[in-house]
PDB file of C-alpha atoms in Angstrom:
ATOM      1  CA  UNK A 606       0.012   0.029   0.074  1.00 58.00           C
ATOM      2  CA  UNK A 607       1.253   3.406  -0.928  1.00 65.00           C
ATOM      3  CA  UNK A 608       2.048   5.129   2.482  1.00 65.00           C
ATOM      4  CA  UNK A 609       1.245   8.365   0.930  1.00 64.00           C
ATOM      5  CA  UNK A 610      -2.436   7.297   0.077  1.00 64.00           C
ATOM      6  CA  UNK A 611      -1.815   8.146  -3.462  1.00 67.00           C
ATOM      7  CA  UNK A 612      -1.319  11.535  -3.017  1.00 83.00           C
ATOM      8  CA  UNK A 613       1.708  13.814  -3.377  1.00 87.00           C
ATOM      9  CA  UNK A 614       2.221  17.614  -3.018  1.00 92.00           C
ATOM     10  CA  UNK A 615       1.950  19.710  -5.883  1.00 91.00           C
ATOM     11  CA  UNK A 616       2.491  23.334  -6.990  1.00 92.00           C
ATOM     12  CA  UNK A 617      -1.077  23.910  -7.227  1.00 91.00           C
ATOM     13  CA  UNK A 618      -1.562  23.011  -3.680  1.00 93.00           C
ATOM     14  CA  UNK A 619       0.997  25.471  -2.729  1.00 95.00           C
ATOM     15  CA  UNK A 620      -0.701  27.871  -5.036  1.00 94.00           C
ATOM     16  CA  UNK A 621      -4.066  27.402  -3.320  1.00 93.00           C
ATOM     17  CA  UNK A 622      -2.639  28.118  -0.092  1.00 95.00           C
ATOM     18  CA  UNK A 623      -1.570  31.610  -1.459  1.00 95.00           C
ATOM     19  CA  UNK A 624      -4.795  32.051  -3.074  1.00 93.00           C
ATOM     20  CA  UNK A 625      -6.749  31.685   0.298  1.00 94.00           C
ATOM     21  CA  UNK A 626      -4.176  34.001   1.922  1.00 96.00           C
ATOM     22  CA  UNK A 627      -4.466  36.634  -0.390  1.00 93.00           C
ATOM     23  CA  UNK A 628      -8.117  36.475  -0.181  1.00 92.00           C
ATOM     24  CA  UNK A 629      -8.201  36.778   3.643  1.00 94.00           C
ATOM     25  CA  UNK A 630      -5.626  39.779   3.713  1.00 94.00           C
ATOM     26  CA  UNK A 631      -7.571  41.658   1.097  1.00 89.00           C
ATOM     27  CA  UNK A 632     -10.973  40.946   2.205  1.00 89.00           C
ATOM     28  CA  UNK A 633     -11.947  38.882  -0.779  1.00 87.00           C
ATOM     29  CA  UNK A 634     -13.536  35.550  -1.216  1.00 84.00           C
ATOM     30  CA  UNK A 635     -11.412  33.101  -3.133  1.00 80.00           C
ATOM     31  CA  UNK A 636     -13.211  30.895  -6.010  1.00 77.00           C
ATOM     32  CA  UNK A 637     -12.284  27.477  -5.526  1.00 73.00           C
ATOM     33  CA  UNK A 638     -10.321  25.794  -7.823  1.00 76.00           C
ATOM     34  CA  UNK A 639     -11.725  22.808 -10.241  1.00 71.00           C
ATOM     35  CA  UNK A 640     -11.449  19.385  -8.762  1.00 65.00           C
ATOM     36  CA  UNK A 641      -9.055  18.422 -11.735  1.00 66.00           C
ATOM     37  CA  UNK A 642      -6.800  21.083 -10.471  1.00 72.00           C
ATOM     38  CA  UNK A 643      -7.139  20.513  -6.574  1.00 76.00           C
ATOM     39  CA  UNK A 644      -8.772  17.164  -5.234  1.00 66.00           C
ATOM     40  CA  UNK A 645     -12.392  17.821  -4.010  1.00 62.00           C
ATOM     41  CA  UNK A 646     -13.147  17.323  -0.408  1.00 56.00           C
ATOM     42  CA  UNK A 647     -14.568  13.996  -0.696  1.00 58.00           C
ATOM     43  CA  UNK A 648     -11.795  12.504  -3.103  1.00 62.00           C
ATOM     44  CA  UNK A 649      -8.416  13.080  -1.125  1.00 79.00           C
ATOM     45  CA  UNK A 650      -7.258  12.665   2.168  1.00 85.00           C
ATOM     46  CA  UNK A 651      -3.565  13.079   3.493  1.00 88.00           C
ATOM     47  CA  UNK A 652      -1.977  11.331   6.484  1.00 89.00           C
ATOM     48  CA  UNK A 653      -0.819  14.599   7.640  1.00 92.00           C
ATOM     49  CA  UNK A 654       0.190  18.085   5.854  1.00 95.00           C
ATOM     50  CA  UNK A 655       2.011  21.134   6.845  1.00 96.00           C
ATOM     51  CA  UNK A 656       2.057  24.747   5.148  1.00 97.00           C
ATOM     52  CA  UNK A 657       5.291  27.037   5.445  1.00 96.00           C
ATOM     53  CA  UNK A 658       5.991  30.482   4.280  1.00 97.00           C
ATOM     54  CA  UNK A 659       8.980  32.096   3.503  1.00 96.00           C
ATOM     55  CA  UNK A 660       9.721  35.862   2.548  1.00 96.00           C
ATOM     56  CA  UNK A 661      11.605  37.280   0.091  1.00 94.00           C
ATOM     57  CA  UNK A 662      15.011  36.578   1.933  1.00 94.00           C
ATOM     58  CA  UNK A 663      14.041  33.018   2.442  1.00 92.00           C
ATOM     59  CA  UNK A 664      13.324  33.783   6.264  1.00 94.00           C
ATOM     60  CA  UNK A 665      10.539  31.640   7.938  1.00 94.00           C
ATOM     61  CA  UNK A 666       7.308  33.481   7.991  1.00 96.00           C
ATOM     62  CA  UNK A 667       5.258  30.726   9.631  1.00 96.00           C
ATOM     63  CA  UNK A 668       4.424  27.026   9.465  1.00 94.00           C
ATOM     64  CA  UNK A 669       1.743  25.294  10.962  1.00 95.00           C
ATOM     65  CA  UNK A 670       0.232  21.807  10.122  1.00 94.00           C
ATOM     66  CA  UNK A 671      -1.019  18.457  11.290  1.00 93.00           C
ATOM     67  CA  UNK A 672      -0.071  14.895  12.090  1.00 90.00           C
ATOM     68  CA  UNK A 673      -3.661  13.719  11.640  1.00 90.00           C
ATOM     69  CA  UNK A 674      -5.277  12.387   8.804  1.00 89.00           C
ATOM     70  CA  UNK A 675      -7.599  14.655   6.986  1.00 90.00           C
ATOM     71  CA  UNK A 676      -9.219  16.173   4.092  1.00 89.00           C
ATOM     72  CA  UNK A 677      -6.562  17.905   1.843  1.00 90.00           C
ATOM     73  CA  UNK A 678      -8.399  20.928   0.447  1.00 89.00           C
ATOM     74  CA  UNK A 679      -9.889  21.691   4.053  1.00 91.00           C
ATOM     75  CA  UNK A 680      -6.471  21.188   5.531  1.00 94.00           C
ATOM     76  CA  UNK A 681      -4.694  23.424   3.166  1.00 94.00           C
ATOM     77  CA  UNK A 682      -7.184  26.305   3.592  1.00 93.00           C
ATOM     78  CA  UNK A 683      -7.037  26.004   7.212  1.00 96.00           C
ATOM     79  CA  UNK A 684      -3.510  26.106   7.494  1.00 97.00           C
ATOM     80  CA  UNK A 685      -2.912  28.604   4.796  1.00 97.00           C
ATOM     81  CA  UNK A 686      -4.249  31.070   7.287  1.00 97.00           C
ATOM     82  CA  UNK A 687      -3.081  29.568  10.319  1.00 97.00           C
ATOM     83  CA  UNK A 688       0.641  29.466   9.183  1.00 97.00           C
ATOM     84  CA  UNK A 689       0.534  33.263   8.390  1.00 97.00           C
ATOM     85  CA  UNK A 690      -0.489  33.867  12.015  1.00 97.00           C
ATOM     86  CA  UNK A 691       2.290  31.454  13.576  1.00 95.00           C
ATOM     87  CA  UNK A 692       3.106  33.004  17.162  1.00 94.00           C
ATOM     88  CA  UNK A 693       6.815  32.429  16.426  1.00 91.00           C
ATOM     89  CA  UNK A 694       6.703  35.072  13.631  1.00 95.00           C
ATOM     90  CA  UNK A 695       4.835  38.463  13.317  1.00 96.00           C
ATOM     91  CA  UNK A 696       1.830  37.934  11.182  1.00 97.00           C
ATOM     92  CA  UNK A 697       2.023  37.858   7.511  1.00 97.00           C
ATOM     93  CA  UNK A 698       0.665  41.329   5.720  1.00 96.00           C
ATOM     94  CA  UNK A 699      -0.569  42.017   2.372  1.00 95.00           C
ATOM     95  CA  UNK A 700       2.463  44.050   1.728  1.00 95.00           C
ATOM     96  CA  UNK A 701       4.607  40.809   1.705  1.00 95.00           C
ATOM     97  CA  UNK A 702       2.592  38.764  -0.641  1.00 94.00           C
ATOM     98  CA  UNK A 703       4.320  39.469  -3.711  1.00 95.00           C
ATOM     99  CA  UNK A 704       7.675  38.338  -2.121  1.00 97.00           C
ATOM    100  CA  UNK A 705       6.287  34.994  -0.327  1.00 97.00           C
ATOM    101  CA  UNK A 706       7.119  31.588  -1.192  1.00 97.00           C
ATOM    102  CA  UNK A 707       4.726  28.886  -0.080  1.00 97.00           C
ATOM    103  CA  UNK A 708       5.641  25.320   0.548  1.00 96.00           C
ATOM    104  CA  UNK A 709       3.237  22.628   1.005  1.00 96.00           C
ATOM    105  CA  UNK A 710       4.436  19.115   2.667  1.00 95.00           C
ATOM    106  CA  UNK A 711       2.394  16.085   2.494  1.00 94.00           C
ATOM    107  CA  UNK A 712       3.066  13.239   5.136  1.00 94.00           C
ATOM    108  CA  UNK A 713       3.055   9.490   4.520  1.00 93.00           C
ATOM    109  CA  UNK A 714       1.477   7.424   7.011  1.00 91.00           C
ATOM    110  CA  UNK A 715       3.492   6.603  10.155  1.00 92.00           C
ATOM    111  CA  UNK A 716       5.128   3.077  10.800  1.00 94.00           C
ATOM    112  CA  UNK A 717       6.633   1.850  14.143  1.00 96.00           C
ATOM    113  CA  UNK A 718      10.464   1.871  14.212  1.00 97.00           C
ATOM    114  CA  UNK A 719      12.079  -1.036  15.657  1.00 96.00           C
ATOM    115  CA  UNK A 720      14.262   1.188  18.002  1.00 95.00           C
ATOM    116  CA  UNK A 721      15.262   5.040  18.279  1.00 97.00           C
ATOM    117  CA  UNK A 722      18.223   4.589  15.654  1.00 96.00           C
ATOM    118  CA  UNK A 723      15.601   2.676  13.045  1.00 96.00           C
ATOM    119  CA  UNK A 724      15.268   5.578  10.779  1.00 97.00           C
ATOM    120  CA  UNK A 725      17.485   7.820   8.348  1.00 96.00           C
ATOM    121  CA  UNK A 726      18.188  11.387   8.673  1.00 96.00           C
ATOM    122  CA  UNK A 727      17.200  13.309   5.428  1.00 93.00           C
ATOM    123  CA  UNK A 728      14.529  10.685   4.557  1.00 95.00           C
ATOM    124  CA  UNK A 729      12.471  10.159   7.658  1.00 96.00           C
ATOM    125  CA  UNK A 730      10.546  12.482  10.145  1.00 95.00           C
ATOM    126  CA  UNK A 731      10.211  11.108  13.574  1.00 96.00           C
ATOM    127  CA  UNK A 732       7.440  11.353  16.344  1.00 96.00           C
ATOM    128  CA  UNK A 733       7.986  10.117  19.864  1.00 96.00           C
ATOM    129  CA  UNK A 734       5.930   9.214  22.893  1.00 96.00           C
ATOM    130  CA  UNK A 735       7.574   8.664  26.363  1.00 97.00           C
ATOM    131  CA  UNK A 736       4.889   6.919  28.706  1.00 96.00           C
ATOM    132  CA  UNK A 737       6.302   8.240  32.013  1.00 94.00           C
ATOM    133  CA  UNK A 738       4.715  10.872  34.281  1.00 93.00           C
ATOM    134  CA  UNK A 739       1.998  12.959  32.459  1.00 94.00           C
ATOM    135  CA  UNK A 740       3.550  11.499  29.118  1.00 95.00           C
ATOM    136  CA  UNK A 741       5.776  13.291  26.463  1.00 97.00           C
ATOM    137  CA  UNK A 742       5.398  13.588  22.868  1.00 95.00           C
ATOM    138  CA  UNK A 743       6.989  15.673  20.043  1.00 95.00           C
ATOM    139  CA  UNK A 744       7.710  15.211  16.270  1.00 94.00           C
ATOM    140  CA  UNK A 745       9.848  16.736  13.544  1.00 94.00           C
ATOM    141  CA  UNK A 746       9.593  16.698   9.968  1.00 93.00           C
ATOM    142  CA  UNK A 747      12.264  15.323   7.953  1.00 94.00           C
ATOM    143  CA  UNK A 748      13.334  18.902   6.373  1.00 91.00           C
ATOM    144  CA  UNK A 749      13.549  20.296  10.022  1.00 92.00           C
ATOM    145  CA  UNK A 750      15.970  17.601  10.932  1.00 95.00           C
ATOM    146  CA  UNK A 751      18.110  17.932   7.916  1.00 94.00           C
ATOM    147  CA  UNK A 752      18.252  21.866   7.865  1.00 90.00           C
ATOM    148  CA  UNK A 753      19.254  21.873  11.569  1.00 93.00           C
ATOM    149  CA  UNK A 754      22.155  19.248  10.875  1.00 96.00           C
ATOM    150  CA  UNK A 755      20.846  17.237  13.686  1.00 97.00           C
ATOM    151  CA  UNK A 756      21.865  13.577  14.163  1.00 97.00           C
ATOM    152  CA  UNK A 757      19.636  10.804  15.458  1.00 97.00           C
ATOM    153  CA  UNK A 758      20.848  11.658  19.117  1.00 97.00           C
ATOM    154  CA  UNK A 759      20.539  15.311  18.705  1.00 97.00           C
ATOM    155  CA  UNK A 760      16.808  15.007  17.129  1.00 97.00           C
ATOM    156  CA  UNK A 761      15.827  12.971  20.046  1.00 97.00           C
ATOM    157  CA  UNK A 762      17.348  15.338  22.464  1.00 97.00           C
ATOM    158  CA  UNK A 763      15.558  18.231  20.759  1.00 97.00           C
ATOM    159  CA  UNK A 764      12.230  16.317  20.797  1.00 96.00           C
ATOM    160  CA  UNK A 765      12.426  15.617  24.495  1.00 97.00           C
ATOM    161  CA  UNK A 766      13.226  19.038  25.263  1.00 96.00           C
ATOM    162  CA  UNK A 767      10.454  20.130  23.129  1.00 94.00           C
ATOM    163  CA  UNK A 768       7.937  17.898  24.716  1.00 95.00           C
ATOM    164  CA  UNK A 769       8.706  19.372  28.184  1.00 96.00           C
ATOM    165  CA  UNK A 770      10.814  16.431  29.664  1.00 97.00           C
ATOM    166  CA  UNK A 771      12.355  17.866  32.860  1.00 96.00           C
ATOM    167  CA  UNK A 772      15.507  15.700  33.050  1.00 95.00           C
ATOM    168  CA  UNK A 773      18.765  15.383  30.888  1.00 94.00           C
ATOM    169  CA  UNK A 774      17.772  12.818  28.161  1.00 94.00           C
ATOM    170  CA  UNK A 775      20.392  10.070  27.203  1.00 95.00           C
ATOM    171  CA  UNK A 776      20.447   6.975  24.949  1.00 95.00           C
ATOM    172  CA  UNK A 777      18.691   4.935  27.622  1.00 96.00           C
ATOM    173  CA  UNK A 778      15.883   7.473  27.728  1.00 97.00           C
ATOM    174  CA  UNK A 779      15.539   7.288  24.030  1.00 97.00           C
ATOM    175  CA  UNK A 780      15.186   3.497  24.090  1.00 97.00           C
ATOM    176  CA  UNK A 781      12.201   3.841  26.519  1.00 97.00           C
ATOM    177  CA  UNK A 782      10.407   5.950  23.687  1.00 97.00           C
ATOM    178  CA  UNK A 783       7.884   4.616  21.298  1.00 97.00           C
ATOM    179  CA  UNK A 784       9.019   5.853  18.161  1.00 97.00           C
ATOM    180  CA  UNK A 785       7.147   6.056  14.598  1.00 96.00           C
ATOM    181  CA  UNK A 786       8.975   7.432  11.460  1.00 96.00           C
ATOM    182  CA  UNK A 787       7.255   8.782   8.337  1.00 95.00           C
ATOM    183  CA  UNK A 788       8.281  10.323   4.942  1.00 95.00           C
ATOM    184  CA  UNK A 789       7.412  13.632   3.392  1.00 94.00           C
ATOM    185  CA  UNK A 790       6.922  15.036  -0.087  1.00 94.00           C
ATOM    186  CA  UNK A 791       7.120  18.699  -0.733  1.00 94.00           C
ATOM    187  CA  UNK A 792       6.324  21.386  -3.240  1.00 95.00           C
ATOM    188  CA  UNK A 793       6.570  24.908  -3.446  1.00 96.00           C
ATOM    189  CA  UNK A 794       5.674  28.064  -5.219  1.00 96.00           C
ATOM    190  CA  UNK A 795       6.587  31.694  -5.444  1.00 97.00           C
ATOM    191  CA  UNK A 796       3.819  34.203  -5.471  1.00 96.00           C
ATOM    192  CA  UNK A 797       4.960  35.557  -8.961  1.00 95.00           C
ATOM    193  CA  UNK A 798       4.470  32.056 -10.493  1.00 94.00           C
ATOM    194  CA  UNK A 799       1.070  31.499  -8.656  1.00 92.00           C
ATOM    195  CA  UNK A 800      -0.092  34.859  -9.976  1.00 90.00           C
ATOM    196  CA  UNK A 801       1.106  34.215 -13.722  1.00 88.00           C
ATOM    197  CA  UNK A 802      -0.255  30.536 -13.696  1.00 83.00           C
ATOM    198  CA  UNK A 803      -3.184  30.358 -11.399  1.00 83.00           C
ATOM    199  CA  UNK A 804      -4.704  33.421  -9.733  1.00 80.00           C
ATOM    200  CA  UNK A 805      -6.561  34.832 -12.729  1.00 75.00           C
ATOM    201  CA  UNK A 806      -7.694  31.624 -13.570  1.00 77.00           C
ATOM    202  CA  UNK A 807      -9.297  30.896 -10.323  1.00 80.00           C
ATOM    203  CA  UNK A 808     -10.193  34.595  -9.553  1.00 70.00           C
ATOM    204  CA  UNK A 809     -11.968  36.058  -6.573  1.00 65.00           C
ATOM    205  CA  UNK A 810     -15.473  37.551  -5.519  1.00 60.00           C
ATOM    206  CA  UNK A 811     -15.502  40.893  -3.993  1.00 51.00           C
ATOM    207  CA  UNK A 812     -17.365  41.232  -0.546  1.00 43.00           C
TER     208      UNK A 812
END
């Protein structure tokens, strides 16, 4: 069985996020793409997805998503807006639109790992759960691990700190974790290419 449920990220998905965001920032109503361009709500589900924005200087402007399976079109619309108000960054403004790049990441189904070292940096994302005290859980995307240059050990230290684990973790701690791994497929589009190729074809309705 295809771990991506037959679905991969596309530039059209990334363009749709820019479409939804631009409408929100300018007070318009986005006309939905045709089903042939973007799967209809009843046709496509993803094991998880993330939306990320970068500005003209390739600085992160926001990233949100979910590790839970759900409707692709609804998930893109939701996270197109929530990523633009990621609390780690100032909210994206209408003045920034022409410099934005949107990246959409579709996740594969997660699979249980044999142990904490049973995955490959640059290929897999990792989700962990430590059943101690209140329970500690966290996850990291493949691109996050790779861009930070983390080893497997460093990734697990980061994840346990992110989860709020109050002690200094080590390999013995990692071994007590339940570990799931997954892959990710990403595509991106710059606003200029979205405007040239998709924006006018889809159009807006003025409020």
